[in-house]
Amino acid sequence: MCKEYYMPTHLYMGEDCIKTNSSVFLQMGKKALIVTGANSAKKNGSLNDILAVLSENNQSWALYDKVMSNPTLACVYEGAAYAKAEKVDFIIAIGGGSPMDAAKAINLLACQDIPENKLFSMTFGSEIMPMVFVPTTAGTGSEVTSYSILTNDHLETKTSISSPILFPKAVFLDAKYTENMPIDITVNTAIDALSHAVEGMLSVRANLISDSLARESIRRIASCFESLKTGLLSKEQRFELLCASTLGGMVISSTKTTAVHSMGYSLTYFHNVDHGRANGLLLGAFLEYIQKSHPQRIKDILSAMRLGSVVEFKRILDELLGDKERLTKEEIEIYADKAAMSSNSKNSIKIPSKEDLIEILHKSLST
Ligand code: NAP
Ligand code: FE
C-alpha cells in the first residue's frame, strides 16, 4: 500500500498567539463569519481576543453562535444561509470539535449549492473560503484534519465529509482558553485525542510520519494521566494536552480512525455519550482484540505510555471514566452491524467481523 502524509495548515502556538499574529487575519478578507457554540467562547476569552484583533485590523464580522455538540445538518445549512446573507469572505471557528466541524460544512455549503442528499457523496467542487480555527478543547484535532463530522439522522449515526479543501489556512493554539474547562470535558476530550493517536497506529494507513506524531501525542497525554484523575492540571499540562490533541489530529488526517470511532458513534447517537468518552469505553477491549494478531504494535503503544500491559491501561481508563453506560444484547447487535458496515472499521490493521465487534461491545458495555 502506498502511504502518504499531507497537512497544509499553518500553526501558531503559545500564549497570546492571536494578538501577536494579527496580520494573519488581514490576509483572509474583509469580513468574517465567526462560528462558535452557545457559551464557552464568550466565557474563556477566545471570542474577545478575536474581536479585538478584527477591530484593530478594521475588519468586520458576523457571529453564528448556535452550534450544538454533534452538529446537525439543520445547523450547518442555517449557518451557511447566514454566511451568504452576510456576504462574508472568510470563516473563523472558535470552540471544540463541534464548532470547528460545523464551520467546515457551513463554509462548503455557503460556497457551493449541495442538497442534503448529496452532502456525504463527496462529489463537490473546489470553491471554499479561507478558514482560521481556534480550538478550545484539547481533543478532536479537527483544526488539522480535512473532516467535518455531522449527525446523520438518515443513517442514525455520525458521518464524515472529507476533502482537502476543508483544512483551515491558519490555527491558533493558546492553552489559556482551556484552563477553566470542567474536568469531565477535559477527561473526555483528552481520551478522544489519545484514541486518535492509538487508532492511528492501528490503521492500515499508519506510516513513518503518523507513527512519530502518534507516539509523541500518546506520551504527552499519558504524562497527564495522574492529574486527569485528580482533576488538577497545571497551565503547562493544559498546553501539553492541547499539543497532544493537535498531534492526534495530524495522525488521523493521514490514517483516519478505526472501529473504535465507528462503534462510538452509536453510543453518541443513541445514548448521547460524549464523543471522547464513547471512544474511551471501547478502546481497552479493542486493544485486546488487536493484540491477538499484532502484539508488537500494542507493545509500541503501551511503551509510549510507559505501561506494561493492556490490563494496566484498562485500569487507568476505568478510573478516568467512572461508572459505565450499559447496553442490552439487542443494542449491541445493532451497533455492531452499523460499525461492521462503516469504512472506519475496514481501516484497522485487523478488520473486525461483526462477531468480533459484538465481542468488543459486549466486553466493554454489556449489562
Ligand atoms: P464540543 O461538542 O465541541 O464541546 C463540548 C462542550 O465543551 C460544549 O458544551 C462546549 O461549550 C464546551 N467547551 C468548549 N470549549 C470549552 C472551554 N474552553 N471551556 C469550557 N467549556 C468548553 O466537544 P469536542 O469533544 O471538542 O468535539 C466533539 C465533536 O468533534 C464531535 O462532533 C466529534 O464527532 C467531532 N470530532 C471531529 C474530528 C475531526 O477530525 N473533524 C475528530 C474527532 C471528533 P459551547 O457549546 O458553549 O462552546
Ligand atoms: Fe474523535
GROMACS .gro file of C-alpha atoms and ligand atoms in nm:
model
  416
    1MET     CA    1   0.000   0.000   0.000
    2CYS     CA    2   0.134   0.346  -0.093
    3LYS     CA    3   0.137   0.568   0.219
    4GLU     CA    4   0.103   0.946   0.221
    5TYR     CA    5   0.112   1.242   0.456
    6TYR     CA    6  -0.036   1.589   0.380
    7MET     CA    7  -0.115   1.876   0.616
    8PRO     CA    8  -0.133   2.227   0.470
    9THR     CA    9  -0.231   2.424   0.783
   10HIS     CA   10  -0.013   2.698   0.934
   11LEU     CA   11   0.005   2.654   1.314
   12TYR     CA   12   0.071   2.939   1.559
   13MET     CA   13   0.134   2.829   1.920
   14GLY     CA   14   0.171   2.982   2.263
   15GLU     CA   15   0.018   3.236   2.497
   16ASP     CA   16  -0.141   3.536   2.318
   17CYS     CA   17  -0.051   3.398   1.975
   18ILE     CA   18  -0.368   3.554   1.829
   19LYS     CA   19  -0.271   3.904   1.941
   20THR     CA   20   0.089   3.871   1.827
   21ASN     CA   21  -0.009   3.743   1.481
   22SER     CA   22  -0.295   3.980   1.399
   23SER     CA   23  -0.171   4.031   1.042
   24VAL     CA   24  -0.265   3.670   0.960
   25PHE     CA   25  -0.632   3.775   0.969
   26LEU     CA   26  -0.575   4.059   0.721
   27GLN     CA   27  -0.472   3.807   0.455
   28MET     CA   28  -0.810   3.631   0.482
   29GLY     CA   29  -1.053   3.903   0.367
   30LYS     CA   30  -1.263   4.198   0.486
   31LYS     CA   31  -1.549   4.029   0.668
   32ALA     CA   32  -1.551   3.713   0.883
   33LEU     CA   33  -1.823   3.475   0.992
   34ILE     CA   34  -1.732   3.369   1.345
   35VAL     CA   35  -1.870   3.023   1.426
   36THR     CA   36  -1.898   2.919   1.794
   37GLY     CA   37  -2.105   2.719   2.041
   38ALA     CA   38  -2.355   2.898   2.265
   39ASN     CA   39  -2.139   2.989   2.564
   40SER     CA   40  -1.778   2.879   2.606
   41ALA     CA   41  -1.614   3.114   2.352
   42LYS     CA   42  -1.773   3.412   2.527
   43LYS     CA   43  -1.656   3.293   2.870
   44ASN     CA   44  -1.299   3.173   2.809
   45GLY     CA   45  -1.166   3.491   2.645
   46SER     CA   46  -1.117   3.350   2.296
   47LEU     CA   47  -1.401   3.543   2.131
   48ASN     CA   48  -1.286   3.869   2.293
   49ASP     CA   49  -0.931   3.815   2.167
   50ILE     CA   50  -1.057   3.753   1.812
   51LEU     CA   51  -1.288   4.058   1.819
   52ALA     CA   52  -1.003   4.276   1.946
   53VAL     CA   53  -0.778   4.171   1.657
   54LEU     CA   54  -1.053   4.218   1.396
   55SER     CA   55  -1.129   4.567   1.535
   56GLU     CA   56  -0.761   4.659   1.530
   57ASN     CA   57  -0.745   4.542   1.166
   58ASN     CA   58  -1.065   4.732   1.071
   59GLN     CA   59  -1.224   4.404   0.966
   60SER     CA   60  -1.594   4.338   1.018
   61TRP     CA   61  -1.771   4.022   1.132
   62ALA     CA   62  -2.099   3.840   1.184
   63LEU     CA   63  -2.144   3.589   1.466
   64TYR     CA   64  -2.311   3.249   1.431
   65ASP     CA   65  -2.316   3.112   1.787
   66LYS     CA   66  -2.573   2.837   1.755
   67VAL     CA   67  -2.355   2.528   1.708
   68MET     CA   68  -2.459   2.244   1.941
   69SER     CA   69  -2.250   1.938   2.032
   70ASN     CA   70  -2.259   1.682   1.749
   71PRO     CA   71  -2.379   1.940   1.495
   72THR     CA   72  -2.685   1.861   1.283
   73LEU     CA   73  -2.745   1.919   0.913
   74ALA     CA   74  -3.010   2.179   1.001
   75CYS     CA   75  -2.745   2.374   1.194
   76VAL     CA   76  -2.488   2.379   0.913
   77TYR     CA   77  -2.744   2.469   0.645
   78GLU     CA   78  -2.871   2.752   0.867
   79GLY     CA   79  -2.514   2.873   0.928
   80ALA     CA   80  -2.442   2.862   0.553
   81ALA     CA   81  -2.753   3.068   0.472
   82TYR     CA   82  -2.639   3.323   0.730
   83ALA     CA   83  -2.285   3.333   0.583
   84LYS     CA   84  -2.431   3.400   0.237
   85ALA     CA   85  -2.670   3.668   0.364
   86GLU     CA   86  -2.385   3.842   0.548
   87LYS     CA   87  -2.157   3.819   0.240
   88VAL     CA   88  -1.854   3.712   0.440
   89ASP     CA   89  -1.508   3.649   0.289
   90PHE     CA   90  -1.369   3.407   0.545
   91ILE     CA   91  -1.462   3.190   0.843
   92ILE     CA   92  -1.327   3.187   1.197
   93ALA     CA   93  -1.421   2.887   1.414
   94ILE     CA   94  -1.374   2.901   1.790
   95GLY     CA   95  -1.450   2.607   2.020
   96GLY     CA   96  -1.434   2.232   2.040
   97GLY     CA   97  -1.474   1.987   1.754
   98SER     CA   98  -1.841   2.074   1.711
   99PRO     CA   99  -1.798   2.441   1.607
  100MET     CA  100  -1.484   2.354   1.405
  101ASP     CA  101  -1.659   2.072   1.214
  102ALA     CA  102  -1.971   2.283   1.168
  103ALA     CA  103  -1.760   2.572   1.034
  104LYS     CA  104  -1.610   2.347   0.764
  105ALA     CA  105  -1.956   2.238   0.646
  106ILE     CA  106  -2.100   2.591   0.673
  107ASN     CA  107  -1.816   2.715   0.456
  108LEU     CA  108  -1.866   2.442   0.194
  109LEU     CA  109  -2.242   2.498   0.181
  110ALA     CA  110  -2.206   2.876   0.162
  111CYS     CA  111  -1.976   2.841  -0.141
  112GLN     CA  112  -2.145   2.555  -0.324
  113ASP     CA  113  -2.509   2.452  -0.378
  114ILE     CA  114  -2.517   2.100  -0.234
  115PRO     CA  115  -2.852   1.940  -0.148
  116GLU     CA  116  -2.875   1.734   0.173
  117ASN     CA  117  -2.891   1.403  -0.014
  118LYS     CA  118  -2.560   1.478  -0.191
  119LEU     CA  119  -2.364   1.620   0.105
  120PHE     CA  120  -2.196   1.293   0.203
  121SER     CA  121  -2.135   1.179  -0.156
  122MET     CA  122  -1.811   1.385  -0.181
  123THR     CA  123  -1.893   1.498  -0.535
  124PHE     CA  124  -1.847   1.869  -0.483
  125GLY     CA  125  -1.626   2.134  -0.644
  126SER     CA  126  -1.326   2.320  -0.501
  127GLU     CA  127  -1.485   2.657  -0.404
  128ILE     CA  128  -1.421   2.740  -0.038
  129MET     CA  129  -1.339   3.046   0.175
  130PRO     CA  130  -1.023   3.061   0.386
  131MET     CA  131  -1.065   2.946   0.747
  132VAL     CA  132  -0.894   3.028   1.077
  133PHE     CA  133  -0.952   2.793   1.373
  134VAL     CA  134  -0.906   2.840   1.748
  135PRO     CA  135  -0.954   2.507   1.930
  136THR     CA  136  -1.068   2.550   2.290
  137THR     CA  137  -1.096   2.182   2.387
  138ALA     CA  138  -0.793   1.954   2.373
  139GLY     CA  139  -0.933   1.651   2.197
  140THR     CA  140  -1.058   1.636   1.843
  141GLY     CA  141  -0.768   1.781   1.646
  142SER     CA  142  -1.029   1.898   1.392
  143GLU     CA  143  -0.813   2.209   1.339
  144VAL     CA  144  -0.567   1.993   1.142
  145THR     CA  145  -0.799   1.745   0.971
  146SER     CA  146  -0.994   1.757   0.647
  147TYR     CA  147  -1.302   1.603   0.812
  148SER     CA  148  -1.633   1.753   0.913
  149ILE     CA  149  -1.828   1.501   1.118
  150LEU     CA  150  -2.202   1.564   1.131
  151THR     CA  151  -2.505   1.394   1.281
  152ASN     CA  152  -2.669   1.191   1.007
  153ASP     CA  153  -3.031   1.120   1.107
  154HIS     CA  154  -3.095   0.937   0.783
  155LEU     CA  155  -2.843   0.663   0.875
  156GLU     CA  156  -2.882   0.715   1.254
  157THR     CA  157  -2.511   0.770   1.306
  158LYS     CA  158  -2.242   1.034   1.256
  159THR     CA  159  -2.100   1.070   0.906
  160SER     CA  160  -1.791   1.245   0.784
  161ILE     CA  161  -1.745   1.483   0.490
  162SER     CA  162  -1.383   1.465   0.387
  163SER     CA  163  -1.193   1.682   0.142
  164PRO     CA  164  -0.850   1.853   0.136
  165ILE     CA  165  -1.037   2.183   0.080
  166LEU     CA  166  -1.163   2.158   0.441
  167PHE     CA  167  -0.822   2.215   0.603
  168PRO     CA  168  -0.813   2.560   0.768
  169LYS     CA  169  -0.542   2.801   0.649
  170ALA     CA  170  -0.431   2.900   0.999
  171VAL     CA  171  -0.474   2.768   1.354
  172PHE     CA  172  -0.403   2.936   1.687
  173LEU     CA  173  -0.316   2.707   1.980
  174ASP     CA  174  -0.341   2.902   2.304
  175ALA     CA  175  -0.399   2.678   2.607
  176LYS     CA  176  -0.520   2.967   2.825
  177TYR     CA  177  -0.867   2.920   2.672
  178THR     CA  178  -0.876   2.562   2.807
  179GLU     CA  179  -0.769   2.644   3.163
  180ASN     CA  180  -1.118   2.661   3.314
  181MET     CA  181  -1.259   2.370   3.119
  182PRO     CA  182  -1.459   2.143   3.356
  183ILE     CA  183  -1.283   1.817   3.442
  184ASP     CA  184  -1.538   1.591   3.270
  185ILE     CA  185  -1.491   1.771   2.936
  186THR     CA  186  -1.113   1.777   2.993
  187VAL     CA  187  -1.102   1.400   3.052
  188ASN     CA  188  -1.338   1.310   2.768
  189THR     CA  189  -1.156   1.525   2.514
  190ALA     CA  190  -0.811   1.402   2.628
  191ILE     CA  191  -0.934   1.044   2.575
  192ASP     CA  192  -1.052   1.140   2.225
  193ALA     CA  193  -0.703   1.270   2.144
  194LEU     CA  194  -0.548   0.954   2.288
  195SER     CA  195  -0.787   0.744   2.084
  196HIS     CA  196  -0.684   0.924   1.763
  197ALA     CA  197  -0.315   0.859   1.826
  198VAL     CA  198  -0.371   0.495   1.926
  199GLU     CA  199  -0.615   0.418   1.645
  200GLY     CA  200  -0.377   0.589   1.400
  201MET     CA  201  -0.110   0.335   1.500
  202LEU     CA  202  -0.361   0.054   1.440
  203SER     CA  203  -0.467   0.176   1.096
  204VAL     CA  204  -0.362   0.021   0.765
  205ARG     CA  205  -0.261   0.375   0.664
  206ALA     CA  206  -0.011   0.416   0.954
  207ASN     CA  207   0.320   0.546   0.823
  208LEU     CA  208   0.655   0.676   0.944
  209ILE     CA  209   0.526   1.032   0.995
  210SER     CA  210   0.193   0.940   1.155
  211ASP     CA  211   0.360   0.689   1.390
  212SER     CA  212   0.612   0.950   1.505
  213LEU     CA  213   0.335   1.201   1.572
  214ALA     CA  214   0.121   0.937   1.742
  215ARG     CA  215   0.394   0.823   1.985
  216GLU     CA  216   0.455   1.185   2.084
  217SER     CA  217   0.084   1.251   2.134
  218ILE     CA  218   0.041   0.935   2.344
  219ARG     CA  219   0.347   1.018   2.555
  220ARG     CA  220   0.217   1.367   2.636
  221ILE     CA  221  -0.135   1.251   2.726
  222ALA     CA  222  -0.002   0.964   2.941
  223SER     CA  223   0.216   1.213   3.130
  224CYS     CA  224  -0.112   1.378   3.241
  225PHE     CA  225  -0.299   1.060   3.344
  226GLU     CA  226  -0.249   1.115   3.720
  227SER     CA  227  -0.352   1.481   3.701
  228LEU     CA  228  -0.656   1.392   3.491
  229LYS     CA  229  -0.760   1.154   3.769
  230THR     CA  230  -0.734   1.424   4.037
  231GLY     CA  231  -0.874   1.699   3.815
  232LEU     CA  232  -0.583   1.928   3.897
  233LEU     CA  233  -0.396   2.030   3.583
  234SER     CA  234  -0.123   2.289   3.563
  235LYS     CA  235  -0.100   2.551   3.291
  236GLU     CA  236   0.186   2.353   3.137
  237GLN     CA  237  -0.021   2.035   3.133
  238ARG     CA  238  -0.308   2.215   2.961
  239PHE     CA  239  -0.062   2.312   2.687
  240GLU     CA  240   0.071   1.953   2.670
  241LEU     CA  241  -0.283   1.825   2.617
  242LEU     CA  242  -0.362   2.088   2.354
  243CYS     CA  243  -0.045   1.999   2.161
  244ALA     CA  244  -0.117   1.627   2.200
  245SER     CA  245  -0.464   1.684   2.059
  246THR     CA  246  -0.328   1.865   1.754
  247LEU     CA  247  -0.069   1.588   1.706
  248GLY     CA  248  -0.353   1.333   1.726
  249GLY     CA  249  -0.544   1.528   1.461
  250MET     CA  250  -0.234   1.526   1.239
  251VAL     CA  251  -0.220   1.147   1.285
  252ILE     CA  252  -0.580   1.079   1.178
  253SER     CA  253  -0.558   1.330   0.895
  254SER     CA  254  -0.346   1.067   0.722
  255THR     CA  255  -0.452   0.741   0.890
  256LYS     CA  256  -0.827   0.802   0.954
  257THR     CA  257  -0.985   0.636   1.259
  258THR     CA  258  -1.086   0.271   1.312
  259ALA     CA  259  -1.361   0.053   1.458
  260VAL     CA  260  -1.342   0.232   1.796
  261HIS     CA  261  -1.478   0.551   1.642
  262SER     CA  262  -1.739   0.369   1.433
  263MET     CA  263  -1.877   0.185   1.740
  264GLY     CA  264  -1.852   0.504   1.946
  265TYR     CA  265  -2.078   0.692   1.703
  266SER     CA  266  -2.371   0.468   1.805
  267LEU     CA  267  -2.310   0.541   2.174
  268THR     CA  268  -2.323   0.912   2.093
  269TYR     CA  269  -2.615   0.894   1.852
  270PHE     CA  270  -2.842   0.667   2.059
  271HIS     CA  271  -2.725   0.736   2.417
  272ASN     CA  272  -2.586   1.091   2.398
  273VAL     CA  273  -2.247   0.976   2.530
  274ASP     CA  274  -1.978   1.244   2.477
  275HIS     CA  275  -1.761   1.161   2.175
  276GLY     CA  276  -1.430   1.111   2.360
  277ARG     CA  277  -1.592   0.913   2.641
  278ALA     CA  278  -1.758   0.685   2.383
  279ASN     CA  279  -1.415   0.603   2.239
  280GLY     CA  280  -1.264   0.552   2.585
  281LEU     CA  281  -1.532   0.300   2.680
  282LEU     CA  282  -1.429   0.081   2.385
  283LEU     CA  283  -1.055   0.138   2.350
  284GLY     CA  284  -0.930  -0.121   2.603
  285ALA     CA  285  -1.126  -0.411   2.454
  286PHE     CA  286  -1.018  -0.305   2.103
  287LEU     CA  287  -0.650  -0.317   2.207
  288GLU     CA  288  -0.705  -0.668   2.347
  289TYR     CA  289  -0.861  -0.770   2.015
  290ILE     CA  290  -0.573  -0.632   1.804
  291GLN     CA  291  -0.313  -0.773   2.045
  292LYS     CA  292  -0.401  -1.127   1.935
  293SER     CA  293  -0.282  -1.064   1.576
  294HIS     CA  294  -0.040  -0.770   1.620
  295PRO     CA  295   0.122  -0.795   1.967
  296GLN     CA  296   0.422  -0.576   1.872
  297ARG     CA  297   0.202  -0.281   1.770
  298ILE     CA  298   0.025  -0.293   2.106
  299LYS     CA  299   0.362  -0.316   2.282
  300ASP     CA  300   0.472   0.002   2.094
  301ILE     CA  301   0.160   0.187   2.204
  302LEU     CA  302   0.193   0.074   2.567
  303SER     CA  303   0.560   0.164   2.578
  304ALA     CA  304   0.476   0.523   2.466
  305MET     CA  305   0.257   0.532   2.779
  306ARG     CA  306   0.527   0.361   2.990
  307LEU     CA  307   0.280   0.079   3.064
  308GLY     CA  308   0.348  -0.295   3.063
  309SER     CA  309   0.008  -0.440   2.977
  310VAL     CA  310  -0.336  -0.370   2.834
  311VAL     CA  311  -0.477  -0.461   3.177
  312GLU     CA  312  -0.290  -0.165   3.329
  313PHE     CA  313  -0.419   0.061   3.051
  314LYS     CA  314  -0.777  -0.054   3.107
  315ARG     CA  315  -0.743   0.015   3.479
  316ILE     CA  316  -0.643   0.375   3.408
  317LEU     CA  317  -0.931   0.424   3.166
  318ASP     CA  318  -1.174   0.272   3.419
  319GLU     CA  319  -1.058   0.521   3.681
  320LEU     CA  320  -1.096   0.812   3.440
  321LEU     CA  321  -1.437   0.707   3.309
  322GLY     CA  322  -1.612   0.608   3.634
  323ASP     CA  323  -1.948   0.428   3.615
  324LYS     CA  324  -2.004   0.292   3.266
  325GLU     CA  325  -2.312   0.304   3.047
  326ARG     CA  326  -2.463  -0.041   2.982
  327LEU     CA  327  -2.605  -0.184   2.659
  328THR     CA  328  -2.857  -0.461   2.604
  329LYS     CA  329  -2.784  -0.761   2.380
  330GLU     CA  330  -3.017  -0.617   2.114
  331GLU     CA  331  -2.841  -0.280   2.120
  332ILE     CA  332  -2.501  -0.448   2.087
  333GLU     CA  333  -2.625  -0.641   1.778
  334ILE     CA  334  -2.748  -0.323   1.609
  335TYR     CA  335  -2.437  -0.116   1.685
  336ALA     CA  336  -2.202  -0.397   1.575
  337ASP     CA  337  -2.394  -0.420   1.250
  338LYS     CA  338  -2.362  -0.047   1.185
  339ALA     CA  339  -1.992  -0.046   1.274
  340ALA     CA  340  -1.919  -0.350   1.055
  341MET     CA  341  -2.053  -0.158   0.755
  342SER     CA  342  -1.854   0.157   0.823
  343SER     CA  343  -1.534   0.247   0.637
  344ASN     CA  344  -1.355   0.316   0.971
  345SER     CA  345  -1.376  -0.050   1.074
  346LYS     CA  346  -1.224  -0.163   0.743
  347ASN     CA  347  -0.933   0.073   0.813
  348SER     CA  348  -0.799  -0.134   1.108
  349ILE     CA  349  -0.483  -0.349   1.062
  350LYS     CA  350  -0.706  -0.643   1.150
  351ILE     CA  351  -1.056  -0.594   1.016
  352PRO     CA  352  -1.306  -0.699   1.283
  353SER     CA  353  -1.602  -0.910   1.172
  354LYS     CA  354  -1.949  -0.835   1.307
  355GLU     CA  355  -1.895  -1.112   1.566
  356ASP     CA  356  -1.565  -0.953   1.672
  357LEU     CA  357  -1.739  -0.617   1.716
  358ILE     CA  358  -2.015  -0.780   1.919
  359GLU     CA  359  -1.748  -0.927   2.147
  360ILE     CA  360  -1.572  -0.590   2.189
  361LEU     CA  361  -1.901  -0.413   2.267
  362HIS     CA  362  -2.004  -0.698   2.498
  363LYS     CA  363  -1.674  -0.692   2.691
  364SER     CA  364  -1.691  -0.314   2.721
  365LEU     CA  365  -2.054  -0.241   2.798
  366SER     CA  366  -2.286  -0.540   2.841
  367THR     CA  367  -2.536  -0.537   3.128
  368NAP     P1  368  -1.777   2.002   2.166
  368NAP     O1  369  -1.907   1.937   2.132
  368NAP     O2  370  -1.717   2.091   2.066
  368NAP     O3  371  -1.788   2.081   2.303
  368NAP     C1  372  -1.832   2.012   2.420
  368NAP     C2  373  -1.865   2.110   2.530
  368NAP     O4  374  -1.747   2.176   2.571
  368NAP     C3  375  -1.963   2.220   2.486
  368NAP     O5  376  -2.058   2.234   2.587
  368NAP     C4  377  -1.874   2.345   2.478
  368NAP     O6  378  -1.945   2.463   2.510
  368NAP     C5  379  -1.772   2.314   2.586
  368NAP     N1  380  -1.644   2.384   2.572
  368NAP     C6  381  -1.567   2.402   2.462
  368NAP     N2  382  -1.453   2.466   2.494
  368NAP     C7  383  -1.458   2.492   2.627
  368NAP     C8  384  -1.369   2.558   2.718
  368NAP     N3  385  -1.251   2.605   2.679
  368NAP     N4  386  -1.407   2.569   2.848
  368NAP     C9  387  -1.527   2.519   2.889
  368NAP     N5  388  -1.614   2.455   2.807
  368NAP    C10  389  -1.579   2.441   2.678
  368NAP     O7  390  -1.677   1.883   2.209
  368NAP     P2  391  -1.548   1.820   2.142
  368NAP     O8  392  -1.526   1.694   2.211
  368NAP     O9  393  -1.440   1.918   2.133
  368NAP    O10  394  -1.596   1.790   1.992
  368NAP    C11  395  -1.674   1.677   1.964
  368NAP    C12  396  -1.712   1.680   1.816
  368NAP    O11  397  -1.593   1.675   1.735
  368NAP    C13  398  -1.796   1.561   1.777
  368NAP    O12  399  -1.899   1.603   1.691
  368NAP    C14  400  -1.696   1.471   1.706
  368NAP    O13  401  -1.757   1.384   1.612
  368NAP    C15  402  -1.608   1.572   1.639
  368NAP     N6  403  -1.473   1.523   1.601
  368NAP    C16  404  -1.419   1.569   1.487
  368NAP    C17  405  -1.295   1.527   1.444
  368NAP    C18  406  -1.240   1.577   1.315
  368NAP    O14  407  -1.133   1.535   1.271
  368NAP     N7  408  -1.306   1.669   1.247
  368NAP    C19  409  -1.222   1.436   1.521
  368NAP    C20  410  -1.278   1.390   1.641
  368NAP    C21  411  -1.404   1.436   1.680
  368NAP     P3  412  -2.008   2.559   2.394
  368NAP    O15  413  -2.105   2.475   2.318
  368NAP    O16  414  -2.071   2.670   2.469
  368NAP    O17  415  -1.892   2.603   2.308
  369FE      FE  416  -1.256   1.155   1.766
   0.00000   0.00000   0.00000
